[in-house]
């Protein structure tokens, strides 16, 4: 948000403040060259990582990019399956490259904030594993998540659409905007449901609307067929309550993980 303000206004003080945050991450990096993380929930790793990604794009200074790329390569190796991360990820060991984790959980309760780094990471790193990870998470939102769940992390479907051109992602976006968001907006207008936290919709609703417009303009018949197929498949899937977040429990060591790049696209 600070850098968005900087890009819009040109206020150099905003860049200085963002740099202070990134410099702190660089100064406290682990000996292996990845960011230091001892906080619960993997957002304590992905949050600082997104800061480094953004500062690298704003300044092109390698000290930010180098730590960011090594950290992301390491983080992806903690994934038990594409599209999922452990609930918490801790850097441990003499070199800091030992991964100690809490068990993984579903994306809607992971509180990972990893959606903040996807766009920059995809632009900067030609990693096949990164793309597979993101597409797998998008597939979860489309076909497995509770179908009336309007969650900010579902914006990953927009990037999956950009990568694949698959109209199923745009069909999912159409469902969210037309059904879920319309209903929520009506409740807000009637003062039945107003919550400060829902300011996040300002960020991802326009992105969802964008891929809907792109898919409709690209091939209207294919898009409509994808919408019909999506609704038919989802009608056969029962709703369920979102999973409880597993913040507690024992930790598991995954051993020392490499910071080397993954195979390119």
mmCIF file of C-alpha atoms in Angstrom:
data_model
loop_
_atom_site.group_PDB
_atom_site.id
_atom_site.type_symbol
_atom_site.label_atom_id
_atom_site.label_comp_id
_atom_site.label_asym_id
_atom_site.label_seq_id
_atom_site.Cartn_x
_atom_site.Cartn_y
_atom_site.Cartn_z
ATOM 1 C CA UNK A 1 0.000 0.000 0.000
ATOM 2 C CA UNK A 2 2.857 2.385 0.783
ATOM 3 C CA UNK A 3 4.442 1.746 -2.613
ATOM 4 C CA UNK A 4 1.113 2.085 -4.413
ATOM 5 C CA UNK A 5 0.822 5.518 -2.804
ATOM 6 C CA UNK A 6 4.392 6.292 -3.901
ATOM 7 C CA UNK A 7 3.713 5.312 -7.512
ATOM 8 C CA UNK A 8 0.536 7.420 -7.569
ATOM 9 C CA UNK A 9 1.930 10.537 -5.862
ATOM 10 C CA UNK A 10 5.691 10.473 -6.378
ATOM 11 C CA UNK A 11 6.219 11.236 -2.681
ATOM 12 C CA UNK A 12 9.790 10.005 -2.125
ATOM 13 C CA UNK A 13 9.274 9.691 1.625
ATOM 14 C CA UNK A 14 6.929 6.776 0.960
ATOM 15 C CA UNK A 15 9.688 4.957 -0.914
ATOM 16 C CA UNK A 16 12.068 5.674 1.968
ATOM 17 C CA UNK A 17 9.632 4.130 4.463
ATOM 18 C CA UNK A 18 9.163 1.029 2.312
ATOM 19 C CA UNK A 19 12.938 0.749 1.941
ATOM 20 C CA UNK A 20 13.366 0.857 5.716
ATOM 21 C CA UNK A 21 11.104 -2.180 6.020
ATOM 22 C CA UNK A 22 12.987 -4.066 3.294
ATOM 23 C CA UNK A 23 16.392 -3.133 4.718
ATOM 24 C CA UNK A 24 15.372 -4.607 8.060
ATOM 25 C CA UNK A 25 14.523 -7.911 6.353
ATOM 26 C CA UNK A 26 17.839 -7.940 4.494
ATOM 27 C CA UNK A 27 19.810 -7.059 7.638
ATOM 28 C CA UNK A 28 18.246 -9.917 9.629
ATOM 29 C CA UNK A 29 18.415 -12.582 6.906
ATOM 30 C CA UNK A 30 19.539 -16.082 7.806
ATOM 31 C CA UNK A 31 23.137 -17.160 7.057
ATOM 32 C CA UNK A 32 21.856 -19.187 4.078
ATOM 33 C CA UNK A 33 20.513 -15.984 2.527
ATOM 34 C CA UNK A 34 16.763 -16.298 3.131
ATOM 35 C CA UNK A 35 14.588 -14.096 5.288
ATOM 36 C CA UNK A 36 14.392 -14.866 8.998
ATOM 37 C CA UNK A 37 11.011 -16.106 10.269
ATOM 38 C CA UNK A 38 10.082 -17.214 13.793
ATOM 39 C CA UNK A 39 6.438 -16.064 13.770
ATOM 40 C CA UNK A 40 3.351 -18.268 13.607
ATOM 41 C CA UNK A 41 1.262 -18.488 10.403
ATOM 42 C CA UNK A 42 3.059 -18.528 7.082
ATOM 43 C CA UNK A 43 2.019 -14.957 6.431
ATOM 44 C CA UNK A 44 4.964 -14.057 8.691
ATOM 45 C CA UNK A 45 7.126 -15.385 5.857
ATOM 46 C CA UNK A 46 5.102 -14.351 2.807
ATOM 47 C CA UNK A 47 4.489 -10.821 4.125
ATOM 48 C CA UNK A 48 8.184 -9.866 4.334
ATOM 49 C CA UNK A 49 8.764 -11.729 1.072
ATOM 50 C CA UNK A 50 6.206 -9.535 -0.704
ATOM 51 C CA UNK A 51 7.966 -6.448 0.673
ATOM 52 C CA UNK A 52 11.257 -7.600 -0.842
ATOM 53 C CA UNK A 53 9.592 -8.338 -4.181
ATOM 54 C CA UNK A 54 7.994 -4.897 -4.285
ATOM 55 C CA UNK A 55 11.182 -3.062 -3.321
ATOM 56 C CA UNK A 56 13.148 -4.947 -5.933
ATOM 57 C CA UNK A 57 10.690 -3.819 -8.600
ATOM 58 C CA UNK A 58 10.777 -0.241 -7.315
ATOM 59 C CA UNK A 59 14.581 0.008 -7.123
ATOM 60 C CA UNK A 60 16.092 -2.957 -9.058
ATOM 61 C CA UNK A 61 18.645 -3.304 -6.264
ATOM 62 C CA UNK A 62 19.924 -6.862 -6.184
ATOM 63 C CA UNK A 63 20.158 -7.017 -2.385
ATOM 64 C CA UNK A 64 16.357 -7.169 -2.300
ATOM 65 C CA UNK A 65 15.900 -9.466 -5.272
ATOM 66 C CA UNK A 66 18.564 -11.963 -4.195
ATOM 67 C CA UNK A 67 17.033 -12.529 -0.753
ATOM 68 C CA UNK A 68 13.528 -12.620 -2.243
ATOM 69 C CA UNK A 69 14.336 -15.222 -4.882
ATOM 70 C CA UNK A 70 16.210 -17.514 -2.502
ATOM 71 C CA UNK A 71 13.417 -17.217 0.053
ATOM 72 C CA UNK A 72 10.696 -18.075 -2.446
ATOM 73 C CA UNK A 73 12.655 -21.060 -3.791
ATOM 74 C CA UNK A 74 13.034 -22.341 -0.221
ATOM 75 C CA UNK A 75 9.385 -21.678 0.673
ATOM 76 C CA UNK A 76 8.055 -23.621 -2.311
ATOM 77 C CA UNK A 77 10.024 -26.650 -1.100
ATOM 78 C CA UNK A 78 8.000 -26.661 2.133
ATOM 79 C CA UNK A 79 4.823 -27.297 0.128
ATOM 80 C CA UNK A 80 3.376 -30.779 0.780
ATOM 81 C CA UNK A 81 1.424 -30.574 -2.502
ATOM 82 C CA UNK A 82 0.923 -27.938 -5.206
ATOM 83 C CA UNK A 83 -1.263 -25.093 -4.014
ATOM 84 C CA UNK A 84 -0.821 -25.764 -0.286
ATOM 85 C CA UNK A 85 1.659 -24.496 2.277
ATOM 86 C CA UNK A 86 2.199 -25.456 5.918
ATOM 87 C CA UNK A 87 0.092 -23.369 8.261
ATOM 88 C CA UNK A 88 3.275 -21.956 9.803
ATOM 89 C CA UNK A 89 6.834 -21.970 8.483
ATOM 90 C CA UNK A 90 9.819 -21.308 10.733
ATOM 91 C CA UNK A 91 13.477 -20.885 9.738
ATOM 92 C CA UNK A 92 15.730 -22.868 12.057
ATOM 93 C CA UNK A 93 19.185 -24.390 12.309
ATOM 94 C CA UNK A 94 22.740 -23.084 12.173
ATOM 95 C CA UNK A 95 22.345 -21.782 8.614
ATOM 96 C CA UNK A 96 18.624 -20.956 8.883
ATOM 97 C CA UNK A 97 17.669 -23.275 6.038
ATOM 98 C CA UNK A 98 16.004 -25.916 8.234
ATOM 99 C CA UNK A 99 12.223 -25.715 7.808
ATOM 100 C CA UNK A 100 10.090 -26.359 10.897
ATOM 101 C CA UNK A 101 6.376 -26.323 10.145
ATOM 102 C CA UNK A 102 2.870 -26.694 11.484
ATOM 103 C CA UNK A 103 0.593 -28.996 9.512
ATOM 104 C CA UNK A 104 -0.915 -27.633 6.274
ATOM 105 C CA UNK A 105 -4.497 -26.423 6.043
ATOM 106 C CA UNK A 106 -6.905 -25.323 3.349
ATOM 107 C CA UNK A 107 -6.283 -21.998 1.575
ATOM 108 C CA UNK A 108 -9.320 -20.210 3.002
ATOM 109 C CA UNK A 109 -8.017 -20.536 6.557
ATOM 110 C CA UNK A 110 -4.267 -20.379 5.970
ATOM 111 C CA UNK A 111 -4.111 -16.601 6.486
ATOM 112 C CA UNK A 112 -1.062 -16.684 4.277
ATOM 113 C CA UNK A 113 -1.165 -13.307 2.535
ATOM 114 C CA UNK A 114 0.737 -15.078 -0.227
ATOM 115 C CA UNK A 115 -1.606 -13.571 -2.813
ATOM 116 C CA UNK A 116 0.340 -10.319 -2.244
ATOM 117 C CA UNK A 117 3.500 -11.737 -3.783
ATOM 118 C CA UNK A 118 2.132 -13.878 -6.637
ATOM 119 C CA UNK A 119 1.925 -11.210 -9.328
ATOM 120 C CA UNK A 120 5.434 -9.873 -8.710
ATOM 121 C CA UNK A 121 6.886 -13.366 -8.367
ATOM 122 C CA UNK A 122 5.353 -14.522 -11.644
ATOM 123 C CA UNK A 123 6.686 -11.446 -13.401
ATOM 124 C CA UNK A 124 10.203 -11.784 -12.015
ATOM 125 C CA UNK A 125 10.788 -15.544 -11.756
ATOM 126 C CA UNK A 126 10.246 -17.918 -14.713
ATOM 127 C CA UNK A 127 9.591 -20.867 -12.398
ATOM 128 C CA UNK A 128 7.521 -23.829 -13.536
ATOM 129 C CA UNK A 129 6.962 -24.885 -9.923
ATOM 130 C CA UNK A 130 5.670 -21.436 -8.994
ATOM 131 C CA UNK A 131 3.177 -21.503 -11.867
ATOM 132 C CA UNK A 132 2.042 -25.022 -10.976
ATOM 133 C CA UNK A 133 1.600 -23.959 -7.354
ATOM 134 C CA UNK A 134 -0.545 -20.974 -8.256
ATOM 135 C CA UNK A 135 -2.700 -22.871 -10.762
ATOM 136 C CA UNK A 136 -3.284 -25.635 -8.207
ATOM 137 C CA UNK A 137 -4.449 -23.078 -5.656
ATOM 138 C CA UNK A 138 -6.736 -21.482 -8.235
ATOM 139 C CA UNK A 139 -8.194 -24.911 -9.035
ATOM 140 C CA UNK A 140 -8.939 -25.349 -5.351
ATOM 141 C CA UNK A 141 -10.943 -22.119 -5.317
ATOM 142 C CA UNK A 142 -12.874 -23.071 -8.430
ATOM 143 C CA UNK A 143 -13.707 -26.703 -7.689
ATOM 144 C CA UNK A 144 -13.192 -27.449 -3.982
ATOM 145 C CA UNK A 145 -13.789 -24.412 -1.772
ATOM 146 C CA UNK A 146 -17.190 -23.703 -0.191
ATOM 147 C CA UNK A 147 -18.967 -22.254 -3.197
ATOM 148 C CA UNK A 148 -20.376 -19.189 -1.452
ATOM 149 C CA UNK A 149 -17.054 -18.237 0.118
ATOM 150 C CA UNK A 150 -16.013 -14.725 -0.941
ATOM 151 C CA UNK A 151 -12.386 -14.701 0.184
ATOM 152 C CA UNK A 152 -9.716 -12.228 -0.906
ATOM 153 C CA UNK A 153 -7.246 -14.986 -1.768
ATOM 154 C CA UNK A 154 -9.540 -16.219 -4.535
ATOM 155 C CA UNK A 155 -8.011 -13.428 -6.646
ATOM 156 C CA UNK A 156 -5.385 -16.025 -7.573
ATOM 157 C CA UNK A 157 -7.833 -17.257 -10.226
ATOM 158 C CA UNK A 158 -7.144 -14.051 -12.143
ATOM 159 C CA UNK A 159 -3.466 -14.895 -12.478
ATOM 160 C CA UNK A 160 -4.315 -18.498 -13.357
ATOM 161 C CA UNK A 161 -6.528 -17.164 -16.152
ATOM 162 C CA UNK A 162 -3.675 -14.995 -17.394
ATOM 163 C CA UNK A 163 -1.377 -18.026 -17.434
ATOM 164 C CA UNK A 164 -3.747 -20.490 -19.083
ATOM 165 C CA UNK A 165 -6.621 -18.640 -20.769
ATOM 166 C CA UNK A 166 -8.946 -21.297 -19.291
ATOM 167 C CA UNK A 167 -12.487 -19.804 -19.234
ATOM 168 C CA UNK A 168 -13.355 -21.921 -16.166
ATOM 169 C CA UNK A 169 -11.541 -19.344 -14.035
ATOM 170 C CA UNK A 170 -13.586 -16.524 -15.542
ATOM 171 C CA UNK A 171 -16.762 -18.566 -14.999
ATOM 172 C CA UNK A 172 -15.874 -18.881 -11.323
ATOM 173 C CA UNK A 173 -15.268 -15.122 -11.203
ATOM 174 C CA UNK A 174 -18.695 -14.533 -12.768
ATOM 175 C CA UNK A 175 -20.303 -16.645 -10.043
ATOM 176 C CA UNK A 176 -18.549 -14.704 -7.284
ATOM 177 C CA UNK A 177 -19.348 -11.269 -8.685
ATOM 178 C CA UNK A 178 -22.931 -11.974 -9.789
ATOM 179 C CA UNK A 179 -24.052 -14.098 -6.855
ATOM 180 C CA UNK A 180 -21.839 -13.756 -3.798
ATOM 181 C CA UNK A 181 -20.783 -10.135 -4.116
ATOM 182 C CA UNK A 182 -24.170 -8.923 -5.351
ATOM 183 C CA UNK A 183 -25.836 -10.475 -2.325
ATOM 184 C CA UNK A 184 -23.287 -8.968 0.054
ATOM 185 C CA UNK A 185 -23.612 -5.572 -1.578
ATOM 186 C CA UNK A 186 -27.377 -5.656 -1.148
ATOM 187 C CA UNK A 187 -26.982 -6.455 2.547
ATOM 188 C CA UNK A 188 -24.611 -3.495 2.905
ATOM 189 C CA UNK A 189 -27.063 -1.143 1.164
ATOM 190 C CA UNK A 190 -29.778 -2.263 3.548
ATOM 191 C CA UNK A 191 -27.405 -1.839 6.512
ATOM 192 C CA UNK A 192 -27.823 -5.500 7.401
ATOM 193 C CA UNK A 193 -24.168 -6.330 6.979
ATOM 194 C CA UNK A 194 -21.419 -3.720 7.181
ATOM 195 C CA UNK A 195 -17.948 -4.718 8.324
ATOM 196 C CA UNK A 196 -14.706 -2.771 8.161
ATOM 197 C CA UNK A 197 -12.734 -5.825 7.061
ATOM 198 C CA UNK A 198 -14.662 -6.036 3.820
ATOM 199 C CA UNK A 199 -12.734 -3.099 2.422
ATOM 200 C CA UNK A 200 -10.554 -5.834 0.906
ATOM 201 C CA UNK A 201 -13.196 -6.307 -1.788
ATOM 202 C CA UNK A 202 -12.008 -3.039 -3.319
ATOM 203 C CA UNK A 203 -8.858 -4.889 -4.343
ATOM 204 C CA UNK A 204 -9.956 -8.153 -5.881
ATOM 205 C CA UNK A 205 -13.461 -7.513 -7.251
ATOM 206 C CA UNK A 206 -12.108 -5.316 -10.097
ATOM 207 C CA UNK A 207 -9.603 -8.050 -11.017
ATOM 208 C CA UNK A 208 -12.359 -10.651 -11.147
ATOM 209 C CA UNK A 209 -14.471 -8.339 -13.317
ATOM 210 C CA UNK A 210 -11.498 -7.850 -15.642
ATOM 211 C CA UNK A 211 -11.059 -11.537 -16.473
ATOM 212 C CA UNK A 212 -14.825 -11.889 -16.961
ATOM 213 C CA UNK A 213 -14.712 -9.097 -19.550
ATOM 214 C CA UNK A 214 -11.628 -10.587 -21.219
ATOM 215 C CA UNK A 215 -13.138 -14.075 -21.470
ATOM 216 C CA UNK A 216 -16.431 -12.749 -22.820
ATOM 217 C CA UNK A 217 -14.658 -10.620 -25.417
ATOM 218 C CA UNK A 218 -12.259 -13.401 -26.444
ATOM 219 C CA UNK A 219 -14.899 -16.054 -27.138
ATOM 220 C CA UNK A 220 -18.458 -15.366 -25.939
ATOM 221 C CA UNK A 221 -19.737 -18.878 -26.738
ATOM 222 C CA UNK A 222 -16.891 -20.670 -24.960
ATOM 223 C CA UNK A 223 -17.271 -18.381 -21.962
ATOM 224 C CA UNK A 224 -21.010 -19.042 -21.697
ATOM 225 C CA UNK A 225 -20.417 -22.781 -22.041
ATOM 226 C CA UNK A 226 -17.833 -22.602 -19.250
ATOM 227 C CA UNK A 227 -20.302 -20.708 -17.031
ATOM 228 C CA UNK A 228 -23.015 -23.320 -17.648
ATOM 229 C CA UNK A 229 -20.601 -26.191 -16.989
ATOM 230 C CA UNK A 230 -19.312 -24.555 -13.822
ATOM 231 C CA UNK A 231 -22.794 -24.054 -12.368
ATOM 232 C CA UNK A 232 -23.812 -27.634 -13.216
ATOM 233 C CA UNK A 233 -20.744 -29.123 -11.557
ATOM 234 C CA UNK A 234 -20.946 -26.919 -8.483
ATOM 235 C CA UNK A 235 -24.659 -27.646 -8.035
ATOM 236 C CA UNK A 236 -23.700 -31.267 -7.411
ATOM 237 C CA UNK A 237 -21.178 -30.332 -4.708
ATOM 238 C CA UNK A 238 -22.613 -29.734 -1.231
ATOM 239 C CA UNK A 239 -21.643 -26.637 0.712
ATOM 240 C CA UNK A 240 -19.523 -27.146 3.790
ATOM 241 C CA UNK A 241 -18.269 -25.068 6.663
ATOM 242 C CA UNK A 242 -14.770 -23.619 6.194
ATOM 243 C CA UNK A 243 -12.044 -25.588 7.960
ATOM 244 C CA UNK A 244 -10.913 -24.496 11.407
ATOM 245 C CA UNK A 245 -7.449 -22.966 11.334
ATOM 246 C CA UNK A 246 -4.874 -25.305 12.963
ATOM 247 C CA UNK A 247 -2.799 -22.729 14.835
ATOM 248 C CA UNK A 248 -1.777 -25.122 17.559
ATOM 249 C CA UNK A 249 -0.235 -28.566 17.568
ATOM 250 C CA UNK A 250 3.201 -30.044 17.309
ATOM 251 C CA UNK A 251 5.823 -28.820 14.876
ATOM 252 C CA UNK A 252 7.616 -30.996 12.339
ATOM 253 C CA UNK A 253 11.091 -30.500 10.906
ATOM 254 C CA UNK A 254 11.399 -30.933 7.147
ATOM 255 C CA UNK A 255 15.180 -30.783 7.404
ATOM 256 C CA UNK A 256 17.440 -28.421 5.497
ATOM 257 C CA UNK A 257 15.929 -27.208 2.234
ATOM 258 C CA UNK A 258 17.705 -25.811 -0.800
ATOM 259 C CA UNK A 259 17.478 -22.178 -1.880
ATOM 260 C CA UNK A 260 18.469 -23.046 -5.472
ATOM 261 C CA UNK A 261 16.199 -22.003 -8.354
ATOM 262 C CA UNK A 262 13.501 -24.381 -9.533
ATOM 263 C CA UNK A 263 13.402 -25.498 -13.185
ATOM 264 C CA UNK A 264 12.317 -22.645 -15.466
ATOM 265 C CA UNK A 265 9.134 -22.557 -17.495
#
